[in-house]
PDB file of C-alpha atoms in Angstrom:
ATOM      1  CA  MET M  12      33.111 140.196  11.335  1.00  0.00           C
ATOM      2  CA  GLU M  13      35.188 142.606  13.370  1.00  0.00           C
ATOM      3  CA  ASN M  14      32.363 145.115  13.710  1.00  0.00           C
ATOM      4  CA  ASP M  15      29.852 142.714  15.110  1.00  0.00           C
ATOM      5  CA  LYS M  16      30.064 143.411  18.795  1.00  0.00           C
ATOM      6  CA  LEU M  17      26.943 143.093  20.878  1.00  0.00           C
ATOM      7  CA  LYS M  18      26.255 146.072  23.105  1.00  0.00           C
ATOM      8  CA  ILE M  19      24.218 145.530  26.240  1.00  0.00           C
ATOM      9  CA  GLY M  20      23.979 148.488  28.566  1.00  0.00           C
ATOM     10  CA  PRO M  21      27.454 150.030  28.781  1.00  0.00           C
ATOM     11  CA  LYS M  22      29.364 146.896  27.739  1.00  0.00           C
ATOM     12  CA  GLU M  23      30.330 145.363  24.418  1.00  0.00           C
ATOM     13  CA  PHE M  24      30.644 141.637  23.941  1.00  0.00           C
ATOM     14  CA  SER M  25      32.551 139.807  21.219  1.00  0.00           C
ATOM     15  CA  SER M  26      31.053 136.464  22.171  1.00  0.00           C
ATOM     16  CA  ARG M  27      27.323 136.034  21.754  1.00  0.00           C
ATOM     17  CA  LEU M  28      27.279 132.972  23.963  1.00  0.00           C
ATOM     18  CA  PHE M  29      26.426 133.706  27.577  1.00  0.00           C
ATOM     19  CA  THR M  30      26.829 130.890  30.071  1.00  0.00           C
ATOM     20  CA  GLY M  31      25.777 129.875  33.579  1.00  0.00           C
ATOM     21  CA  THR M  32      27.482 128.417  36.656  1.00  0.00           C
ATOM     22  CA  GLY M  33      24.730 125.991  37.721  1.00  0.00           C
ATOM     23  CA  LYS M  34      24.983 122.193  37.797  1.00  0.00           C
ATOM     24  CA  PHE M  35      28.723 121.772  37.155  1.00  0.00           C
ATOM     25  CA  ALA M  36      30.066 118.602  38.771  1.00  0.00           C
ATOM     26  CA  SER M  37      32.901 120.711  40.173  1.00  0.00           C
ATOM     27  CA  ASN M  38      33.516 124.464  40.229  1.00  0.00           C
ATOM     28  CA  ASP M  39      36.982 123.857  38.757  1.00  0.00           C
ATOM     29  CA  LEU M  40      35.282 123.093  35.451  1.00  0.00           C
ATOM     30  CA  ILE M  41      33.882 126.621  35.188  1.00  0.00           C
ATOM     31  CA  PRO M  42      37.092 128.532  34.347  1.00  0.00           C
ATOM     32  CA  LYS M  43      38.024 125.770  31.907  1.00  0.00           C
ATOM     33  CA  MET M  44      34.653 126.074  30.196  1.00  0.00           C
ATOM     34  CA  LEU M  45      34.992 129.863  30.051  1.00  0.00           C
ATOM     35  CA  ALA M  46      38.441 129.617  28.484  1.00  0.00           C
ATOM     36  CA  ALA M  47      37.322 127.041  25.921  1.00  0.00           C
ATOM     37  CA  SER M  48      34.083 128.806  24.967  1.00  0.00           C
ATOM     38  CA  GLY M  49      35.277 132.409  25.084  1.00  0.00           C
ATOM     39  CA  SER M  50      32.021 133.316  26.836  1.00  0.00           C
ATOM     40  CA  GLU M  51      32.243 136.828  28.297  1.00  0.00           C
ATOM     41  CA  MET M  52      29.225 136.840  30.600  1.00  0.00           C
ATOM     42  CA  ILE M  53      28.145 134.234  33.140  1.00  0.00           C
ATOM     43  CA  THR M  54      25.268 133.946  35.581  1.00  0.00           C
ATOM     44  CA  VAL M  55      25.565 133.288  39.316  1.00  0.00           C
ATOM     45  CA  ALA M  56      22.928 132.873  42.030  1.00  0.00           C
ATOM     46  CA  LEU M  57      22.694 134.016  45.645  1.00  0.00           C
ATOM     47  CA  ARG M  58      21.443 131.710  48.394  1.00  0.00           C
ATOM     48  CA  ARG M  59      21.266 131.329  52.155  1.00  0.00           C
ATOM     49  CA  ILE M  60      24.302 129.506  53.482  1.00  0.00           C
ATOM     50  CA  ASP M  61      23.886 125.895  54.466  1.00  0.00           C
ATOM     51  CA  PHE M  62      25.692 125.800  57.811  1.00  0.00           C
ATOM     52  CA  THR M  63      26.114 122.041  57.582  1.00  0.00           C
ATOM     53  CA  ALA M  64      28.038 122.052  54.300  1.00  0.00           C
ATOM     54  CA  ALA M  65      31.375 123.475  53.199  1.00  0.00           C
ATOM     55  CA  THR M  66      30.912 126.749  51.358  1.00  0.00           C
ATOM     56  CA  GLU M  67      32.938 127.912  48.397  1.00  0.00           C
ATOM     57  CA  ASN M  68      32.898 131.350  46.892  1.00  0.00           C
ATOM     58  CA  MET M  69      31.640 130.855  43.355  1.00  0.00           C
ATOM     59  CA  LEU M  70      33.044 134.227  42.333  1.00  0.00           C
ATOM     60  CA  GLU M  71      36.606 132.933  42.783  1.00  0.00           C
ATOM     61  CA  TYR M  72      36.113 130.646  39.807  1.00  0.00           C
ATOM     62  CA  ILE M  73      35.195 133.425  37.412  1.00  0.00           C
ATOM     63  CA  PRO M  74      38.044 135.341  35.742  1.00  0.00           C
ATOM     64  CA  LYS M  75      37.894 139.110  36.144  1.00  0.00           C
ATOM     65  CA  ASN M  76      37.442 139.760  32.417  1.00  0.00           C
ATOM     66  CA  VAL M  77      34.122 137.884  32.440  1.00  0.00           C
ATOM     67  CA  THR M  78      31.044 139.971  33.263  1.00  0.00           C
ATOM     68  CA  LEU M  79      29.009 138.661  36.179  1.00  0.00           C
ATOM     69  CA  LEU M  80      25.297 138.332  35.618  1.00  0.00           C
ATOM     70  CA  PRO M  81      23.787 137.600  39.026  1.00  0.00           C
ATOM     71  CA  ASN M  82      20.272 136.231  38.756  1.00  0.00           C
ATOM     72  CA  THR M  83      17.323 136.736  41.058  1.00  0.00           C
ATOM     73  CA  SER M  84      16.443 133.055  41.065  1.00  0.00           C
ATOM     74  CA  GLY M  85      14.548 132.020  44.142  1.00  0.00           C
ATOM     75  CA  ALA M  86      12.492 135.206  44.013  1.00  0.00           C
ATOM     76  CA  ARG M  87       8.740 134.609  43.905  1.00  0.00           C
ATOM     77  CA  THR M  88       7.744 138.271  44.002  1.00  0.00           C
ATOM     78  CA  ALA M  89       9.029 141.522  42.576  1.00  0.00           C
ATOM     79  CA  GLU M  90      10.078 142.658  46.059  1.00  0.00           C
ATOM     80  CA  GLU M  91      12.261 139.596  46.608  1.00  0.00           C
ATOM     81  CA  ALA M  92      13.916 140.043  43.233  1.00  0.00           C
ATOM     82  CA  VAL M  93      14.657 143.699  43.981  1.00  0.00           C
ATOM     83  CA  ARG M  94      16.196 142.716  47.302  1.00  0.00           C
ATOM     84  CA  ILE M  95      18.452 140.103  45.676  1.00  0.00           C
ATOM     85  CA  ALA M  96      19.554 142.555  42.979  1.00  0.00           C
ATOM     86  CA  ARG M  97      20.498 145.213  45.518  1.00  0.00           C
ATOM     87  CA  ILE M  98      22.461 142.694  47.587  1.00  0.00           C
ATOM     88  CA  ALA M  99      24.362 141.484  44.509  1.00  0.00           C
ATOM     89  CA  ARG M 100      25.324 145.003  43.521  1.00  0.00           C
ATOM     90  CA  GLU M 101      26.221 146.013  47.053  1.00  0.00           C
ATOM     91  CA  VAL M 102      28.742 143.195  47.322  1.00  0.00           C
ATOM     92  CA  GLY M 103      30.503 144.162  44.146  1.00  0.00           C
ATOM     93  CA  CYS M 104      28.916 142.092  41.394  1.00  0.00           C
ATOM     94  CA  GLY M 105      28.437 145.113  39.163  1.00  0.00           C
ATOM     95  CA  ASP M 106      25.268 146.549  37.671  1.00  0.00           C
ATOM     96  CA  PHE M 107      24.149 143.647  35.482  1.00  0.00           C
ATOM     97  CA  ILE M 108      21.182 141.686  36.771  1.00  0.00           C
ATOM     98  CA  LYS M 109      19.155 138.847  35.290  1.00  0.00           C
ATOM     99  CA  ILE M 110      15.572 139.084  36.500  1.00  0.00           C
ATOM    100  CA  GLU M 111      14.016 135.755  37.239  1.00  0.00           C
ATOM    101  CA  VAL M 112      10.716 135.705  39.094  1.00  0.00           C
ATOM    102  CA  ILE M 113       9.180 132.257  39.200  1.00  0.00           C
ATOM    103  CA  THR M 114       6.222 130.835  41.080  1.00  0.00           C
ATOM    104  CA  ASP M 115       5.508 127.840  38.847  1.00  0.00           C
ATOM    105  CA  MET M 116       7.763 125.111  40.203  1.00  0.00           C
ATOM    106  CA  LYS M 117       6.884 122.470  37.605  1.00  0.00           C
ATOM    107  CA  TYR M 118       7.815 124.260  34.404  1.00  0.00           C
ATOM    108  CA  LEU M 119       9.672 127.183  36.010  1.00  0.00           C
ATOM    109  CA  MET M 120       7.757 129.619  33.841  1.00  0.00           C
ATOM    110  CA  PRO M 121       8.729 133.219  34.540  1.00  0.00           C
ATOM    111  CA  ASP M 122       6.010 135.547  35.807  1.00  0.00           C
ATOM    112  CA  ASN M 123       6.003 138.311  33.199  1.00  0.00           C
ATOM    113  CA  PHE M 124       3.897 140.655  35.309  1.00  0.00           C
ATOM    114  CA  GLU M 125       6.194 140.558  38.340  1.00  0.00           C
ATOM    115  CA  THR M 126       9.212 140.669  36.024  1.00  0.00           C
ATOM    116  CA  LEU M 127       7.967 143.926  34.528  1.00  0.00           C
ATOM    117  CA  ARG M 128       7.509 145.431  38.007  1.00  0.00           C
ATOM    118  CA  VAL M 129      11.086 144.496  38.971  1.00  0.00           C
ATOM    119  CA  THR M 130      12.473 145.887  35.726  1.00  0.00           C
ATOM    120  CA  GLU M 131      10.757 149.236  36.311  1.00  0.00           C
ATOM    121  CA  ILE M 132      12.257 149.525  39.793  1.00  0.00           C
ATOM    122  CA  LEU M 133      15.796 148.343  39.019  1.00  0.00           C
ATOM    123  CA  ALA M 134      16.265 150.209  35.747  1.00  0.00           C
ATOM    124  CA  LYS M 135      15.514 153.436  37.656  1.00  0.00           C
ATOM    125  CA  GLU M 136      18.230 152.493  40.136  1.00  0.00           C
ATOM    126  CA  GLY M 137      20.787 152.236  37.345  1.00  0.00           C
ATOM    127  CA  PHE M 138      20.915 148.478  36.969  1.00  0.00           C
ATOM    128  CA  VAL M 139      21.542 146.897  33.567  1.00  0.00           C
ATOM    129  CA  VAL M 140      18.420 144.759  33.579  1.00  0.00           C
ATOM    130  CA  LEU M 141      18.110 141.534  31.571  1.00  0.00           C
ATOM    131  CA  PRO M 142      14.691 140.024  32.237  1.00  0.00           C
ATOM    132  CA  TYR M 143      14.058 136.317  31.674  1.00  0.00           C
ATOM    133  CA  MET M 144      10.566 136.157  30.209  1.00  0.00           C
ATOM    134  CA  LEU M 145       7.895 134.206  28.426  1.00  0.00           C
ATOM    135  CA  PRO M 146       8.146 135.276  24.793  1.00  0.00           C
ATOM    136  CA  ASP M 147       5.367 137.794  24.415  1.00  0.00           C
ATOM    137  CA  LEU M 148       5.778 140.930  22.311  1.00  0.00           C
ATOM    138  CA  PRO M 149       3.543 143.305  24.316  1.00  0.00           C
ATOM    139  CA  THR M 150       5.427 142.433  27.502  1.00  0.00           C
ATOM    140  CA  ALA M 151       8.764 142.794  25.708  1.00  0.00           C
ATOM    141  CA  LYS M 152       7.803 146.293  24.541  1.00  0.00           C
ATOM    142  CA  LYS M 153       6.750 147.249  28.076  1.00  0.00           C
ATOM    143  CA  LEU M 154      10.059 145.898  29.382  1.00  0.00           C
ATOM    144  CA  GLU M 155      11.880 148.048  26.842  1.00  0.00           C
ATOM    145  CA  ASP M 156       9.889 151.090  27.914  1.00  0.00           C
ATOM    146  CA  ALA M 157      10.700 150.292  31.533  1.00  0.00           C
ATOM    147  CA  GLY M 158      14.405 150.405  30.714  1.00  0.00           C
ATOM    148  CA  ALA M 159      15.412 146.772  30.143  1.00  0.00           C
ATOM    149  CA  ALA M 160      18.846 146.541  28.498  1.00  0.00           C
ATOM    150  CA  ALA M 161      17.870 143.313  26.708  1.00  0.00           C
ATOM    151  CA  VAL M 162      15.013 140.824  26.807  1.00  0.00           C
ATOM    152  CA  MET M 163      15.550 137.102  27.364  1.00  0.00           C
ATOM    153  CA  PRO M 164      12.699 134.921  26.093  1.00  0.00           C
ATOM    154  CA  LEU M 165      12.749 131.221  26.868  1.00  0.00           C
ATOM    155  CA  GLY M 166      13.116 128.600  24.147  1.00  0.00           C
ATOM    156  CA  SER M 167      11.654 125.860  26.342  1.00  0.00           C
ATOM    157  CA  PRO M 168      11.603 125.157  30.101  1.00  0.00           C
ATOM    158  CA  ILE M 169      14.837 125.710  32.041  1.00  0.00           C
ATOM    159  CA  GLY M 170      17.095 122.674  31.971  1.00  0.00           C
ATOM    160  CA  SER M 171      14.782 120.735  29.647  1.00  0.00           C
ATOM    161  CA  ASN M 172      17.208 120.737  26.676  1.00  0.00           C
ATOM    162  CA  ARG M 173      14.185 120.669  24.351  1.00  0.00           C
ATOM    163  CA  GLY M 174      15.323 123.449  22.044  1.00  0.00           C
ATOM    164  CA  ILE M 175      13.292 126.367  20.701  1.00  0.00           C
ATOM    165  CA  LYS M 176       9.656 125.418  21.132  1.00  0.00           C
ATOM    166  CA  THR M 177       8.569 129.051  21.146  1.00  0.00           C
ATOM    167  CA  LYS M 178      10.100 129.789  17.750  1.00  0.00           C
ATOM    168  CA  GLU M 179       7.430 131.963  16.162  1.00  0.00           C
ATOM    169  CA  LEU M 180       6.847 134.016  19.297  1.00  0.00           C
ATOM    170  CA  ILE M 181      10.571 134.712  19.550  1.00  0.00           C
ATOM    171  CA  GLU M 182      10.713 135.590  15.846  1.00  0.00           C
ATOM    172  CA  ILE M 183       7.985 138.190  16.403  1.00  0.00           C
ATOM    173  CA  MET M 184      10.020 139.640  19.266  1.00  0.00           C
ATOM    174  CA  ILE M 185      13.203 139.726  17.172  1.00  0.00           C
ATOM    175  CA  GLU M 186      11.349 141.519  14.404  1.00  0.00           C
ATOM    176  CA  ASN M 187       9.918 144.181  16.690  1.00  0.00           C
ATOM    177  CA  CYS M 188      12.207 144.701  19.651  1.00  0.00           C
ATOM    178  CA  THR M 189      14.758 147.487  19.716  1.00  0.00           C
ATOM    179  CA  VAL M 190      16.846 146.047  22.573  1.00  0.00           C
ATOM    180  CA  PRO M 191      18.861 142.838  22.066  1.00  0.00           C
ATOM    181  CA  VAL M 192      16.926 139.571  22.226  1.00  0.00           C
ATOM    182  CA  VAL M 193      18.807 136.819  24.064  1.00  0.00           C
ATOM    183  CA  VAL M 194      17.314 133.327  23.824  1.00  0.00           C
ATOM    184  CA  ASP M 195      17.611 131.843  27.297  1.00  0.00           C
ATOM    185  CA  ALA M 196      16.647 128.404  28.605  1.00  0.00           C
ATOM    186  CA  GLY M 197      16.030 125.112  26.919  1.00  0.00           C
ATOM    187  CA  LEU M 198      18.831 125.177  24.371  1.00  0.00           C
ATOM    188  CA  GLY M 199      20.022 121.593  24.648  1.00  0.00           C
ATOM    189  CA  LYS M 200      22.573 121.229  21.888  1.00  0.00           C
ATOM    190  CA  PRO M 201      24.726 123.440  19.694  1.00  0.00           C
ATOM    191  CA  SER M 202      22.337 123.165  16.732  1.00  0.00           C
ATOM    192  CA  HIS M 203      19.641 124.791  18.910  1.00  0.00           C
ATOM    193  CA  ALA M 204      21.948 127.736  19.544  1.00  0.00           C
ATOM    194  CA  ALA M 205      22.761 127.952  15.844  1.00  0.00           C
ATOM    195  CA  ALA M 206      19.036 127.933  15.040  1.00  0.00           C
ATOM    196  CA  ALA M 207      18.399 130.781  17.485  1.00  0.00           C
ATOM    197  CA  MET M 208      21.169 132.850  15.938  1.00  0.00           C
ATOM    198  CA  GLU M 209      20.032 132.082  12.378  1.00  0.00           C
ATOM    199  CA  MET M 210      16.616 133.452  13.387  1.00  0.00           C
ATOM    200  CA  GLY M 211      18.319 136.707  14.270  1.00  0.00           C
ATOM    201  CA  ALA M 212      18.616 136.400  18.028  1.00  0.00           C
ATOM    202  CA  ASP M 213      21.359 138.701  19.334  1.00  0.00           C
ATOM    203  CA  ALA M 214      22.779 136.128  21.750  1.00  0.00           C
ATOM    204  CA  VAL M 215      21.996 132.903  23.585  1.00  0.00           C
ATOM    205  CA  LEU M 216      22.344 131.931  27.218  1.00  0.00           C
ATOM    206  CA  VAL M 217      23.213 128.287  27.869  1.00  0.00           C
ATOM    207  CA  ASN M 218      23.822 126.604  31.207  1.00  0.00           C
ATOM    208  CA  THR M 219      22.524 123.049  31.677  1.00  0.00           C
ATOM    209  CA  ALA M 220      23.516 121.715  28.254  1.00  0.00           C
ATOM    210  CA  ILE M 221      27.116 122.766  28.824  1.00  0.00           C
ATOM    211  CA  ALA M 222      27.417 122.116  32.556  1.00  0.00           C
ATOM    212  CA  THR M 223      25.996 118.611  32.457  1.00  0.00           C
ATOM    213  CA  ALA M 224      27.795 117.444  29.313  1.00  0.00           C
ATOM    214  CA  HIS M 225      30.445 114.790  29.838  1.00  0.00           C
ATOM    215  CA  ASP M 226      33.078 117.372  28.882  1.00  0.00           C
ATOM    216  CA  PRO M 227      31.751 120.863  29.704  1.00  0.00           C
ATOM    217  CA  ALA M 228      34.769 122.682  28.268  1.00  0.00           C
ATOM    218  CA  MET M 229      34.464 120.930  24.915  1.00  0.00           C
ATOM    219  CA  MET M 230      30.698 121.439  24.893  1.00  0.00           C
ATOM    220  CA  GLY M 231      31.222 125.110  25.706  1.00  0.00           C
ATOM    221  CA  LYS M 232      33.440 125.378  22.687  1.00  0.00           C
ATOM    222  CA  ALA M 233      30.889 123.533  20.542  1.00  0.00           C
ATOM    223  CA  PHE M 234      28.166 125.975  21.611  1.00  0.00           C
ATOM    224  CA  ALA M 235      30.459 128.931  20.932  1.00  0.00           C
ATOM    225  CA  MET M 236      31.163 127.686  17.400  1.00  0.00           C
ATOM    226  CA  ALA M 237      27.476 127.018  16.715  1.00  0.00           C
ATOM    227  CA  THR M 238      26.504 130.438  18.050  1.00  0.00           C
ATOM    228  CA  ARG M 239      29.058 132.002  15.770  1.00  0.00           C
ATOM    229  CA  ALA M 240      27.995 129.906  12.768  1.00  0.00           C
ATOM    230  CA  GLY M 241      24.373 130.905  13.287  1.00  0.00           C
ATOM    231  CA  ARG M 242      25.330 134.560  13.583  1.00  0.00           C
ATOM    232  CA  TYR M 243      27.388 134.410  10.378  1.00  0.00           C
ATOM    233  CA  ALA M 244      24.490 132.738   8.573  1.00  0.00           C
ATOM    234  CA  TYR M 245      22.079 135.427   9.744  1.00  0.00           C
ATOM    235  CA  ARG M 246      24.421 138.214   8.661  1.00  0.00           C
ATOM    236  CA  ALA M 247      25.111 136.529   5.312  1.00  0.00           C
ATOM    237  CA  LYS M 248      21.324 136.372   4.640  1.00  0.00           C
ATOM    238  CA  MET M 249      20.255 132.837   3.888  1.00  0.00           C
ATOM    239  CA  ALA M 250      19.281 131.550   0.452  1.00  0.00           C
ATOM    240  CA  THR M 251      15.611 130.971  -0.313  1.00  0.00           C
ATOM    241  CA  VAL M 252      13.840 127.685   0.341  1.00  0.00           C
ATOM    242  CA  GLY M 253      12.200 125.964  -2.665  1.00  0.00           C
ATOM    243  CA  LYS M 254       9.970 122.920  -3.104  1.00  0.00           C
ATOM    244  CA  THR M 255      11.556 121.506  -6.237  1.00  0.00           C
ATOM    245  CA  ALA M 256      15.186 121.169  -7.309  1.00  0.00           C
ATOM    246  CA  SER M 257      17.129 124.127  -8.590  1.00  0.00           C
ATOM    247  CA  ALA M 258      20.181 122.806 -10.432  1.00  0.00           C
ATOM    248  CA  SER M 259      23.487 124.070  -9.203  1.00  0.00           C
ATOM    249  CA  SER M 260      25.252 122.739 -12.318  1.00  0.00           C
ATOM    250  CA  PRO M 261      24.249 123.575 -15.914  1.00  0.00           C
ATOM    251  CA  LEU M 262      21.306 121.440 -17.091  1.00  0.00           C
ATOM    252  CA  THR M 263      22.719 120.801 -20.576  1.00  0.00           C
ATOM    253  CA  GLY M 264      24.014 117.258 -21.248  1.00  0.00           C
ATOM    254  CA  PHE M 265      27.696 116.623 -20.797  1.00  0.00           C
ATOM    255  CA  LEU M 266      28.856 116.670 -24.469  1.00  0.00           C
ATOM    256  CA  ARG M 267      25.764 118.053 -26.174  1.00  0.00           C
TER     257      ARG M 267
ATOM    258  CA  MET B  19      19.528 136.746  73.493  1.00  0.00           C
ATOM    259  CA  GLU B  20      17.426 135.615  70.610  1.00  0.00           C
ATOM    260  CA  ILE B  21      18.065 136.593  66.992  1.00  0.00           C
ATOM    261  CA  THR B  22      16.868 135.276  63.634  1.00  0.00           C
ATOM    262  CA  VAL B  23      19.480 133.731  61.365  1.00  0.00           C
ATOM    263  CA  ASN B  24      18.458 132.686  57.862  1.00  0.00           C
ATOM    264  CA  GLY B  25      14.841 132.570  58.957  1.00  0.00           C
ATOM    265  CA  LYS B  26      15.446 130.491  62.110  1.00  0.00           C
ATOM    266  CA  LYS B  27      15.463 131.679  65.723  1.00  0.00           C
ATOM    267  CA  GLU B  28      18.765 131.227  67.493  1.00  0.00           C
ATOM    268  CA  ASP B  29      20.016 131.882  70.980  1.00  0.00           C
ATOM    269  CA  VAL B  30      23.381 133.648  70.839  1.00  0.00           C
ATOM    270  CA  GLN B  31      25.876 135.410  73.075  1.00  0.00           C
ATOM    271  CA  GLN B  32      26.708 139.106  72.660  1.00  0.00           C
ATOM    272  CA  CYS B  33      29.098 139.387  69.742  1.00  0.00           C
ATOM    273  CA  SER B  34      29.948 141.226  66.545  1.00  0.00           C
ATOM    274  CA  ILE B  35      28.955 140.029  63.105  1.00  0.00           C
ATOM    275  CA  LEU B  36      32.548 139.002  62.431  1.00  0.00           C
ATOM    276  CA  GLU B  37      32.684 136.942  65.616  1.00  0.00           C
ATOM    277  CA  PHE B  38      29.358 135.337  64.771  1.00  0.00           C
ATOM    278  CA  ILE B  39      30.543 134.361  61.282  1.00  0.00           C
ATOM    279  CA  ARG B  40      33.697 132.822  62.765  1.00  0.00           C
ATOM    280  CA  GLN B  41      31.693 130.965  65.423  1.00  0.00           C
ATOM    281  CA  LYS B  42      29.683 129.427  62.618  1.00  0.00           C
ATOM    282  CA  GLY B  43      32.919 128.108  61.130  1.00  0.00           C
ATOM    283  CA  LEU B  44      32.551 130.229  58.002  1.00  0.00           C
ATOM    284  CA  LYS B  45      35.325 131.929  56.109  1.00  0.00           C
ATOM    285  CA  PRO B  46      34.389 135.634  56.067  1.00  0.00           C
ATOM    286  CA  GLU B  47      35.468 135.988  52.439  1.00  0.00           C
ATOM    287  CA  VAL B  48      32.858 133.557  51.134  1.00  0.00           C
ATOM    288  CA  VAL B  49      29.760 135.058  52.710  1.00  0.00           C
ATOM    289  CA  VAL B  50      27.462 138.020  52.250  1.00  0.00           C
ATOM    290  CA  VAL B  51      25.659 139.410  55.286  1.00  0.00           C
ATOM    291  CA  GLU B  52      22.326 141.162  55.272  1.00  0.00           C
ATOM    292  CA  TYR B  53      21.651 142.667  58.693  1.00  0.00           C
ATOM    293  CA  ASN B  54      18.120 143.892  59.396  1.00  0.00           C
ATOM    294  CA  LEU B  55      17.590 144.186  55.629  1.00  0.00           C
ATOM    295  CA  ASN B  56      20.771 146.216  55.061  1.00  0.00           C
ATOM    296  CA  ILE B  57      23.947 144.883  53.523  1.00  0.00           C
ATOM    297  CA  ILE B  58      26.847 145.251  55.917  1.00  0.00           C
ATOM    298  CA  LYS B  59      30.178 145.494  54.160  1.00  0.00           C
ATOM    299  CA  ARG B  60      32.874 143.109  55.335  1.00  0.00           C
ATOM    300  CA  GLU B  61      35.057 145.899  56.716  1.00  0.00           C
ATOM    301  CA  ASN B  62      32.244 146.894  59.079  1.00  0.00           C
ATOM    302  CA  TRP B  63      31.531 143.438  60.475  1.00  0.00           C
ATOM    303  CA  ALA B  64      33.894 143.761  63.425  1.00  0.00           C
ATOM    304  CA  GLU B  65      32.284 146.970  64.683  1.00  0.00           C
ATOM    305  CA  THR B  66      28.668 145.865  64.165  1.00  0.00           C
ATOM    306  CA  ARG B  67      27.307 144.347  67.394  1.00  0.00           C
ATOM    307  CA  ILE B  68      24.417 141.938  67.174  1.00  0.00           C
ATOM    308  CA  ALA B  69      21.453 142.896  69.367  1.00  0.00           C
ATOM    309  CA  GLU B  70      18.306 141.143  70.580  1.00  0.00           C
ATOM    310  CA  ASN B  71      15.733 140.420  67.847  1.00  0.00           C
ATOM    311  CA  ASP B  72      18.132 141.252  65.031  1.00  0.00           C
ATOM    312  CA  ASN B  73      17.612 139.573  61.716  1.00  0.00           C
ATOM    313  CA  LEU B  74      20.665 138.168  59.955  1.00  0.00           C
ATOM    314  CA  GLU B  75      20.722 136.673  56.500  1.00  0.00           C
ATOM    315  CA  ILE B  76      23.989 134.925  55.727  1.00  0.00           C
ATOM    316  CA  LEU B  77      24.273 134.287  52.035  1.00  0.00           C
ATOM    317  CA  SER B  78      26.794 133.139  49.475  1.00  0.00           C
ATOM    318  CA  PHE B  79      27.153 133.029  45.709  1.00  0.00           C
ATOM    319  CA  VAL B  80      26.362 129.652  44.251  1.00  0.00           C
ATOM    320  CA  GLY B  81      26.023 128.159  40.807  1.00  0.00           C
ATOM    321  CA  GLY B  82      22.944 129.218  38.881  1.00  0.00           C
ATOM    322  CA  GLY B  83      21.723 129.729  35.347  1.00  0.00           C
TER     323      GLY B  83
END
């Protein structure tokens, strides 16, 4: 499938698996995971420095050919998210930004209303905006109108590894959205990623399930293969589902 | 003089942003500085003097999903 690149904003991606840098036991594992998975875009976060702890520069662990997707995690309002996005771009992270505005600290549900406000502001400033959202078609259409480069509905709560609990809502988005739909959050194992891709999602974003696996590089590769398998299946158009058997060998007796 | 650093009041001597970062024991290449709500590029840290009531946010990139 040579002609199956995913275009988001000005960039084309061969890999439909996007990854994250959170929760790795050691930052050294990140470049290994990227090499094994072939992921071409990875999220990073921005935080106040803890003066009592040693600080590493996360960006040093990300090869230059991988697109940085800074997130606005920690933002509780549109204004905070805008501020984080501008800082990330100013320091050379590029134009891609994952909008994450969260006030619910138990389930980490994104606030679609604030997310829409941020998208309107940042798209006008030339950012390539990828909003993390609750799967809801009307909001997705408004995000598109506001200039979002993709929409990223959640499968289940961040880090929960529960898989795609919002399946039908995401299917409605896939059917009706014109920008790419990236299933983000909750994908806990490769089969979840394959399921998302079989549904017709354009890409998946996986962090916790890879980062906290015993072998993140191998799990990254497993997710990459599953993402690819699901994409192939979607493109191949799956066979129909029936209730009763449909013989795959001739039904006549062997010698009669 | 008193300034605000990452949301906390601090009493500091006259210095530049670069000197302040070094005093904190930080490697300049790992941090991002927001100074009174503006990003100050690393090459301008040495010439930017911290003044009374300034607001500094000292940030860095960390892992996140």
